[in-house]
Short mmCIF file of C-alpha atoms and ligand atoms in Angstrom, two decimals:
data_model
loop_
_atom_site.label_atom_id
_atom_site.label_comp_id
_atom_site.label_asym_id
_atom_site.label_seq_id
_atom_site.Cartn_x
_atom_site.Cartn_y
_atom_site.Cartn_z
CA MET U 1447 -9.43 19.22 29.15
CA ARG U 1448 -10.75 20.94 26.74
CA GLU U 1449 -8.24 23.74 27.21
CA ASP U 1450 -5.51 21.31 25.33
CA LEU U 1451 -7.73 21.75 21.99
CA LYS U 1452 -6.48 25.06 21.64
CA ASN U 1453 -2.82 24.19 20.97
CA ALA U 1454 -1.15 23.66 17.47
CA TYR U 1455 1.28 20.90 16.97
CA LYS U 1456 4.03 19.78 15.29
CA THR U 1457 4.68 16.64 13.19
CA GLU U 1458 7.62 15.71 11.09
CA ARG U 1459 6.71 17.59 8.51
CA LEU U 1460 3.24 19.58 9.51
CA VAL U 1461 1.75 21.81 11.86
CA LEU U 1462 -1.37 21.66 12.96
CA ALA U 1463 -3.05 24.30 14.09
CA PRO U 1464 -6.17 26.52 14.28
CA VAL U 1465 -8.15 27.63 10.73
CA THR U 1466 -8.26 31.20 10.46
CA ILE U 1467 -9.98 33.61 7.85
CA ASP U 1468 -6.48 34.06 6.15
CA ASP U 1469 -6.64 30.54 4.87
CA ALA U 1470 -9.85 30.87 2.78
CA LEU U 1471 -7.76 30.98 -0.28
CA ASP U 1472 -5.68 27.84 0.45
CA MET U 1473 -8.94 26.30 0.93
CA PHE U 1474 -10.86 27.60 -1.62
CA GLU U 1475 -8.03 25.72 -3.71
CA TYR U 1476 -9.82 22.52 -2.77
CA SER U 1477 -13.23 23.37 -1.89
CA SER U 1478 -13.77 24.44 -4.81
CA VAL U 1479 -13.39 21.38 -6.71
CA PRO U 1480 -16.35 18.03 -6.93
CA GLU U 1481 -13.74 15.45 -6.60
CA ASN U 1482 -12.21 17.16 -3.48
CA ALA U 1483 -15.65 17.97 -1.65
CA TYR U 1484 -16.83 14.27 -3.24
CA TYR U 1485 -17.33 12.39 0.19
CA VAL U 1486 -17.34 14.98 3.08
CA PHE U 1487 -18.97 18.70 1.58
CA GLU U 1488 -20.95 20.31 -1.29
CA THR U 1489 -18.67 21.82 -2.99
CA ASN U 1490 -17.92 25.83 -2.49
CA HIS U 1491 -18.81 28.28 -5.54
CA SER U 1492 -17.56 31.05 -4.15
CA LEU U 1493 -14.94 32.29 -1.94
CA ASP U 1494 -16.96 33.58 0.05
CA GLU U 1495 -18.97 30.21 0.83
CA THR U 1496 -15.55 29.11 1.98
CA LYS U 1497 -14.66 32.12 4.02
CA ASN U 1498 -18.60 31.37 6.17
CA ILE U 1499 -17.34 27.98 6.61
CA ILE U 1500 -14.28 29.03 7.73
CA ASN U 1501 -16.35 31.51 10.36
CA LYS U 1502 -18.48 28.92 11.45
CA ILE U 1503 -17.20 25.61 11.64
CA PHE U 1504 -13.85 26.54 11.76
CA ILE U 1505 -14.06 29.76 13.94
CA GLU U 1506 -17.42 29.48 15.96
CA ASN U 1507 -17.32 25.75 16.45
CA GLY U 1508 -13.36 24.99 15.70
CA LEU U 1509 -12.55 23.22 18.85
CA GLY U 1510 -10.56 19.96 18.45
CA LYS U 1511 -10.13 21.05 14.91
CA TYR U 1512 -6.89 22.42 12.69
CA GLY U 1513 -5.77 22.99 9.69
CA ILE U 1514 -3.08 20.55 7.81
CA PHE U 1515 -0.13 23.10 6.94
CA LEU U 1516 2.68 22.27 5.61
CA ASP U 1517 5.22 25.30 5.11
CA ASN U 1518 2.15 27.13 6.11
CA LYS U 1519 0.22 26.68 2.96
CA LEU U 1520 -3.21 24.98 4.43
CA ILE U 1521 -3.62 21.85 2.97
CA GLY U 1522 -6.49 19.51 4.25
CA THR U 1523 -8.03 19.62 7.56
CA ILE U 1524 -8.32 17.44 10.29
CA TYR U 1525 -10.56 17.14 13.65
CA PHE U 1526 -12.65 15.41 16.63
CA LEU U 1527 -16.31 15.26 15.96
CA ASN U 1528 -18.80 14.41 18.58
CA MET U 1529 -16.70 14.74 21.51
CA ASP U 1530 -18.10 12.99 23.99
CA ASP U 1531 -16.60 13.01 27.26
CA HIS U 1532 -18.33 11.50 30.17
CA ASN U 1533 -17.82 7.95 27.57
CA LYS U 1534 -15.21 9.25 26.78
CA THR U 1535 -15.20 8.76 22.52
CA ALA U 1536 -14.75 10.95 19.80
CA GLU U 1537 -15.03 10.78 15.99
CA LEU U 1538 -12.38 11.62 13.50
CA SER U 1539 -12.82 13.24 10.07
CA TYR U 1540 -10.31 15.03 7.93
CA VAL U 1541 -9.94 16.26 3.91
CA LEU U 1542 -6.87 16.42 2.36
CA ASN U 1543 -6.41 18.65 -0.73
CA LYS U 1544 -5.79 16.34 -3.92
CA LYS U 1545 -2.85 17.82 -4.72
CA PHE U 1546 -0.98 16.31 -1.38
CA GLU U 1547 -2.38 12.81 -2.03
CA GLY U 1548 -0.74 9.70 -1.80
CA LYS U 1549 2.59 11.03 0.77
CA GLY U 1550 1.81 10.58 3.70
CA TYR U 1551 -0.11 13.78 4.77
CA ALA U 1552 -3.20 12.55 6.20
CA THR U 1553 -2.00 9.87 7.97
CA GLU U 1554 0.27 12.04 10.05
CA ALA U 1555 -2.08 13.87 10.70
CA ALA U 1556 -4.36 11.70 11.76
CA GLU U 1557 -1.83 9.94 14.56
CA LYS U 1558 -1.33 13.05 15.92
CA LEU U 1559 -4.65 13.54 16.84
CA ARG U 1560 -4.95 10.09 17.51
CA ASP U 1561 -2.14 9.95 20.46
CA ILE U 1562 -3.27 13.68 21.41
CA PHE U 1563 -6.98 11.98 21.78
CA PHE U 1564 -5.79 9.30 24.38
CA GLU U 1565 -2.96 11.19 26.03
CA ASP U 1566 -3.94 14.55 26.41
CA LEU U 1567 -7.81 14.10 26.59
CA SER U 1568 -7.79 10.81 28.42
CA GLY U 1569 -9.93 9.27 25.36
CA GLU U 1570 -10.61 5.67 25.34
CA ARG U 1571 -12.46 5.01 21.89
CA LEU U 1572 -11.86 7.06 18.76
CA TYR U 1573 -13.53 6.02 15.97
CA ALA U 1574 -14.60 7.01 12.49
CA ARG U 1575 -16.42 6.54 9.50
CA HIS U 1576 -16.48 6.41 5.60
CA THR U 1577 -18.88 5.09 3.30
CA LEU U 1578 -17.89 1.71 1.47
CA ASP U 1579 -16.49 3.39 -2.14
CA ASN U 1580 -13.90 5.24 -0.32
CA ILE U 1581 -11.17 3.23 -0.45
CA LYS U 1582 -8.31 6.12 0.90
CA SER U 1583 -10.26 6.85 3.48
CA MET U 1584 -10.42 2.96 4.97
CA ASN U 1585 -6.71 2.77 3.90
CA LEU U 1586 -5.63 5.50 6.42
CA MET U 1587 -7.98 4.62 9.37
CA ALA U 1588 -6.33 1.15 9.14
CA ARG U 1589 -2.79 2.82 8.81
CA ILE U 1590 -3.80 4.44 12.29
CA GLY U 1591 -4.46 1.16 13.43
CA MET U 1592 -8.31 1.66 13.76
CA LYS U 1593 -10.21 -1.79 13.49
CA ILE U 1594 -13.68 -2.55 11.66
CA GLU U 1595 -16.34 -2.99 13.78
CA GLY U 1596 -18.96 -3.82 11.20
CA ASN U 1597 -21.35 -1.78 8.40
CA LEU U 1598 -23.72 0.93 10.11
CA ARG U 1599 -27.10 -0.17 7.17
CA LYS U 1600 -28.82 2.38 5.27
CA ALA U 1601 -27.44 5.15 7.80
CA TYR U 1602 -26.72 7.93 5.39
CA TYR U 1603 -28.08 9.99 3.01
CA PHE U 1604 -25.28 10.65 0.03
CA HIS U 1605 -25.89 11.95 -2.67
CA GLY U 1606 -29.30 10.90 -3.68
CA ARG U 1607 -29.35 7.47 -2.27
CA GLN U 1608 -29.56 6.03 1.16
CA VAL U 1609 -26.03 4.25 2.02
CA ASP U 1610 -24.56 2.10 4.87
CA LEU U 1611 -21.24 3.31 6.19
CA ALA U 1612 -19.08 1.06 7.59
CA ILE U 1613 -17.27 2.04 10.87
CA TRP U 1614 -13.89 1.85 12.06
CA SER U 1615 -11.94 2.37 15.98
CA ILE U 1616 -8.70 1.90 17.67
CA THR U 1617 -9.13 2.08 21.67
CA ARG U 1618 -7.19 2.58 24.42
CA ASP U 1619 -6.52 -1.05 25.04
CA ASP U 1620 -5.46 -0.86 20.96
CA LEU U 1621 -2.95 0.73 21.83
CA GLU U 1622 -1.26 -0.22 23.99
CA VAL U 1623 -1.27 -3.74 22.30
CA GLU U 1624 -0.02 -2.22 19.47
CA ARG U 1625 3.08 -0.40 21.05
CA ARG U 1626 3.98 -3.59 23.19
CA GLN U 1627 4.78 -5.24 20.36
C1 COA W 932 -9.06 10.08 2.76
C2 COA W 932 -7.57 11.13 2.63
C3 COA W 932 -7.64 12.12 3.59
C4 COA W 932 -6.60 9.91 2.06
O1 COA W 932 -5.74 10.81 1.80
P1 COA W 932 -4.09 10.16 1.16
O2 COA W 932 -3.52 10.54 0.38
O3 COA W 932 -4.59 8.67 0.84
O4 COA W 932 -3.36 9.63 2.77
P2 COA W 932 -2.32 9.69 3.33
O5 COA W 932 -2.28 11.60 3.18
O6 COA W 932 -1.96 9.73 5.00
O7 COA W 932 -1.21 9.21 2.10
C5 COA W 932 -1.67 7.99 1.87
C6 COA W 932 -1.12 7.38 0.55
O8 COA W 932 0.28 7.42 0.83
C7 COA W 932 1.39 7.03 0.71
N1 COA W 932 2.64 7.63 1.84
C8 COA W 932 3.45 8.07 0.93
N2 COA W 932 4.57 8.10 2.41
C9 COA W 932 3.55 7.92 2.82
C10 COA W 932 4.23 8.07 4.97
N3 COA W 932 5.26 8.32 5.06
N4 COA W 932 3.18 7.79 5.36
C11 COA W 932 2.29 6.85 5.41
N5 COA W 932 1.68 6.60 3.97
C12 COA W 932 2.15 7.62 2.63
C13 COA W 932 0.94 4.82 1.14
O9 COA W 932 1.16 4.20 0.95
C14 COA W 932 -0.99 5.70 0.75
O10 COA W 932 -0.47 5.60 -0.29
P3 COA W 932 -1.88 4.38 -1.10
O11 COA W 932 -2.85 4.99 -0.97
O12 COA W 932 -1.67 4.87 -2.72
O13 COA W 932 -1.09 3.13 -0.44
C15 COA W 932 -8.11 11.54 1.14
O14 COA W 932 -8.29 10.70 -0.17
C16 COA W 932 -8.84 13.02 1.05
O15 COA W 932 -9.19 13.82 1.65
N6 COA W 932 -10.67 12.23 0.55
C17 COA W 932 -11.80 13.31 0.60
C18 COA W 932 -12.12 13.41 2.30
C19 COA W 932 -12.69 11.82 2.73
O16 COA W 932 -13.09 11.01 2.10
N7 COA W 932 -12.86 12.29 3.91
C20 COA W 932 -13.08 11.16 5.00
C21 COA W 932 -14.05 10.50 5.27
S1 COA W 932 -14.36 9.41 5.73
#
């Protein structure tokens, strides 16, 4: 089943493909910007740091993790986390270079991973979590058909404070209902 995750995928405007070391400069363009890194990782201070992250996270542990490419430029990443084959669940996470926000690219990529999850991986429940101030991420979750389940209280140590996380999900049943409408 997981062999499927090594594929590259096309959407209307994007290619989703494994990140390689050749993408380091494109990733550094946004990973070095504090506002871009704020919700998901520590700001990168050198290209070498970004290269190490690509090696550790996207190459050594790269299954289910994709670069979002627009005209061959890496403009973000999107990935499955916590893939649980037994329970058929996974978490979806993403980050987009802020220069490319507001055009629906992240939604387009997320819809593709959602469809791969349900159609190719026989998944049952895809979920995502956001800190309560992360409205753009919340909006994306709603756009791809996720529903809010509630808040995980004080679930996350975030920039020096213990904060709540909102948890959203879409199930195979939800998707089938949506597609029938
Ligand atoms: C979360 C994040 C990916 C959302 O980016 P985004 O640009 O808002 O999302 P999209 O690329 O899907 O674009 C959606 C926006 O484009 C608009 N849009 C334009 N064309 C569109 C289209 N064809 N389809 C969908 N939306 C479109 C939407 O109306 C929306 O704008 P709005 O927020 O003003 O309503 C981005 O803010 C980010 O990387 N944040 C930092 C990392 C992060 O928080 N990750 C998630 C952790 S939980």
